[in-house]
Amino acid sequence: MKLRDRISAELKTALKAKDKARLSTLRLISAAIKDRDIAARAEDRCGGCEETEIMAILQKLQKQREESADTYEKAGRLDLAEAERGEAAIVAEFLPKPMDDGEIADATANVVSDLEANGLKDMGRCMAELKSRYAGRMDFGKAGAKVKDLLTGAA
């Protein structure tokens, strides 16, 4: 089932169950996707945004919720922090299981060898390939550091 369809089905389920917190979070997700669809149509992509873009939207929403929760926690607003973490958990349901450090190391090593990258000049090419292969699963901050280590060690 496509991610867009899954979100829509979950929204309907939450509406029927009268789960207000889940419903508002799913509406937020849907609105963000529709906003991106409008931008895609402006770029002459009539089909709307793709699955990888939806994954990126979900990752961004989850990160925003986690940052907000941390901010609320530091301000002593534990009730709001808990609500934000609840929203982050709902968003995370639609994301694939994130890769651990070992999987990231293996994936970066594979991409560097597949592309026969041999210096920092190939960093962008390696990162683009990682993003196309592992969108939504990989922490690209960690992956970038691993690729850089591999490329400088190979240089």
Coordinates of C-alpha atoms in Angstrom, one line a residue:
M1 CA 0.0 0.0 0.0
K2 CA 1.3 3.4 -0.9
L3 CA 2.2 5.7 1.9
R4 CA -0.2 8.3 0.8
D5 CA -3.1 5.8 0.8
R6 CA -2.0 4.4 4.2
I7 CA -2.1 7.9 5.7
S8 CA -5.5 8.5 4.2
A9 CA -6.9 5.2 5.5
E10 CA -5.5 5.9 9.0
L11 CA -7.1 9.3 9.0
K12 CA -10.5 7.8 8.2
T13 CA -10.0 5.3 11.0
A14 CA -9.0 8.0 13.5
L15 CA -12.1 10.0 12.4
K16 CA -14.4 7.1 13.0
A17 CA -12.7 6.2 16.4
K18 CA -13.0 9.9 17.4
D19 CA -9.3 9.9 18.4
K20 CA -8.7 13.6 18.5
A21 CA -4.9 13.6 19.0
R22 CA -4.3 11.1 16.3
L23 CA -6.7 12.8 14.0
S24 CA -5.1 16.2 14.3
T25 CA -1.6 14.7 13.7
L26 CA -2.8 12.9 10.6
R27 CA -4.5 16.0 9.3
L28 CA -1.2 17.9 9.8
I29 CA 0.6 15.2 7.8
S30 CA -2.1 15.3 5.0
A31 CA -1.9 19.1 4.9
A32 CA 1.9 19.0 4.5
I33 CA 1.6 16.5 1.7
K34 CA -1.0 18.5 -0.1
D35 CA 1.1 21.6 0.2
R36 CA 4.0 19.7 -1.4
D37 CA 1.6 18.4 -4.1
I38 CA 0.7 22.0 -5.0
A39 CA 4.4 22.9 -5.2
A40 CA 5.0 19.8 -7.4
R41 CA 2.2 20.8 -9.8
A42 CA 3.8 24.2 -10.1
E43 CA 6.9 22.3 -11.3
D44 CA 4.8 20.5 -14.0
R45 CA 4.7 17.3 -12.1
C46 CA 0.9 16.6 -12.3
G47 CA 1.1 13.4 -10.3
G48 CA 2.0 15.3 -7.2
C49 CA 4.9 14.5 -4.9
E50 CA 6.6 11.1 -4.9
E51 CA 7.0 8.6 -2.1
T52 CA 10.6 9.8 -1.3
E53 CA 9.2 13.4 -0.9
I54 CA 6.5 12.1 1.4
M55 CA 9.2 10.3 3.5
A56 CA 11.2 13.5 3.7
I57 CA 8.1 15.4 4.8
L58 CA 7.5 12.8 7.5
Q59 CA 11.1 12.9 8.7
K60 CA 10.9 16.7 8.9
L61 CA 7.7 16.7 10.8
Q62 CA 9.0 14.1 13.3
K63 CA 12.2 16.1 13.8
Q64 CA 10.2 19.3 14.4
R65 CA 8.0 17.5 17.0
E66 CA 11.1 16.2 18.8
E67 CA 12.7 19.6 18.9
S68 CA 9.6 21.2 20.1
A69 CA 9.2 18.6 22.9
D70 CA 12.8 19.3 24.0
T71 CA 12.1 23.0 24.0
Y72 CA 8.9 22.5 26.1
E73 CA 10.7 20.2 28.5
K74 CA 13.4 22.8 29.1
A75 CA 10.8 25.4 29.7
G76 CA 9.1 23.2 32.3
R77 CA 6.0 22.5 30.2
L78 CA 5.9 18.7 30.5
D79 CA 2.3 18.5 29.3
L80 CA 3.1 20.1 26.0
A81 CA 6.3 18.1 25.6
E82 CA 4.3 14.9 26.1
A83 CA 1.8 16.0 23.5
E84 CA 4.6 16.7 21.0
R85 CA 6.3 13.4 21.7
G86 CA 2.9 11.7 21.1
E87 CA 2.6 13.4 17.7
A88 CA 6.2 12.4 16.9
A89 CA 5.3 8.8 17.6
I90 CA 2.3 8.9 15.3
V91 CA 4.5 10.3 12.5
A92 CA 7.1 7.7 13.2
E93 CA 4.6 4.9 12.5
F94 CA 4.7 5.8 8.8
L95 CA 8.5 5.8 8.6
P96 CA 10.5 2.7 8.0
K97 CA 12.7 1.4 10.7
P98 CA 15.8 3.6 10.9
M99 CA 19.2 2.0 10.2
D100 CA 21.6 1.5 13.1
D101 CA 25.3 2.6 13.0
G102 CA 26.5 -0.8 11.7
E103 CA 24.0 -0.8 8.8
I104 CA 24.9 2.8 7.9
A105 CA 28.6 1.9 7.9
D106 CA 27.9 -1.1 5.6
A107 CA 25.7 0.9 3.3
T108 CA 28.2 3.7 2.9
A109 CA 31.1 1.3 2.2
N110 CA 29.0 -0.4 -0.5
V111 CA 28.1 2.9 -2.2
V112 CA 31.7 4.1 -2.1
S113 CA 32.9 0.8 -3.7
D114 CA 29.9 0.6 -6.2
L115 CA 30.6 4.2 -7.4
E116 CA 34.4 3.6 -7.3
A117 CA 34.7 6.9 -5.4
N118 CA 38.2 7.8 -4.5
G119 CA 38.3 11.3 -3.1
L120 CA 36.3 14.1 -1.5
K121 CA 35.3 15.2 -5.0
D122 CA 33.0 12.2 -5.1
M123 CA 31.2 13.0 -1.8
G124 CA 28.2 14.6 -3.5
R125 CA 27.8 11.7 -5.8
C126 CA 28.0 9.2 -3.0
M127 CA 25.5 11.1 -0.8
A128 CA 23.0 11.4 -3.7
E129 CA 23.2 7.7 -4.3
L130 CA 22.7 7.0 -0.5
K131 CA 19.6 9.3 -0.5
S132 CA 18.1 7.5 -3.5
R133 CA 18.7 4.1 -2.0
Y134 CA 17.9 4.7 1.6
A135 CA 15.5 7.6 1.7
G136 CA 13.6 7.7 5.0
R137 CA 15.8 5.1 6.7
M138 CA 19.2 6.6 7.1
D139 CA 20.5 9.4 9.2
F140 CA 22.4 11.3 6.5
G141 CA 24.4 13.3 9.0
K142 CA 26.0 10.1 10.3
A143 CA 26.3 8.8 6.7
G144 CA 28.0 11.9 5.5
A145 CA 30.6 11.6 8.2
K146 CA 31.2 7.9 7.3
V147 CA 31.5 8.7 3.6
K148 CA 33.9 11.5 4.3
D149 CA 36.1 9.1 6.5
L150 CA 36.0 6.5 3.8
L151 CA 36.9 9.0 1.0
T152 CA 39.7 10.7 2.9
G153 CA 41.1 7.3 4.0
A154 CA 41.0 6.2 0.3
A155 CA 42.6 9.4 -1.0

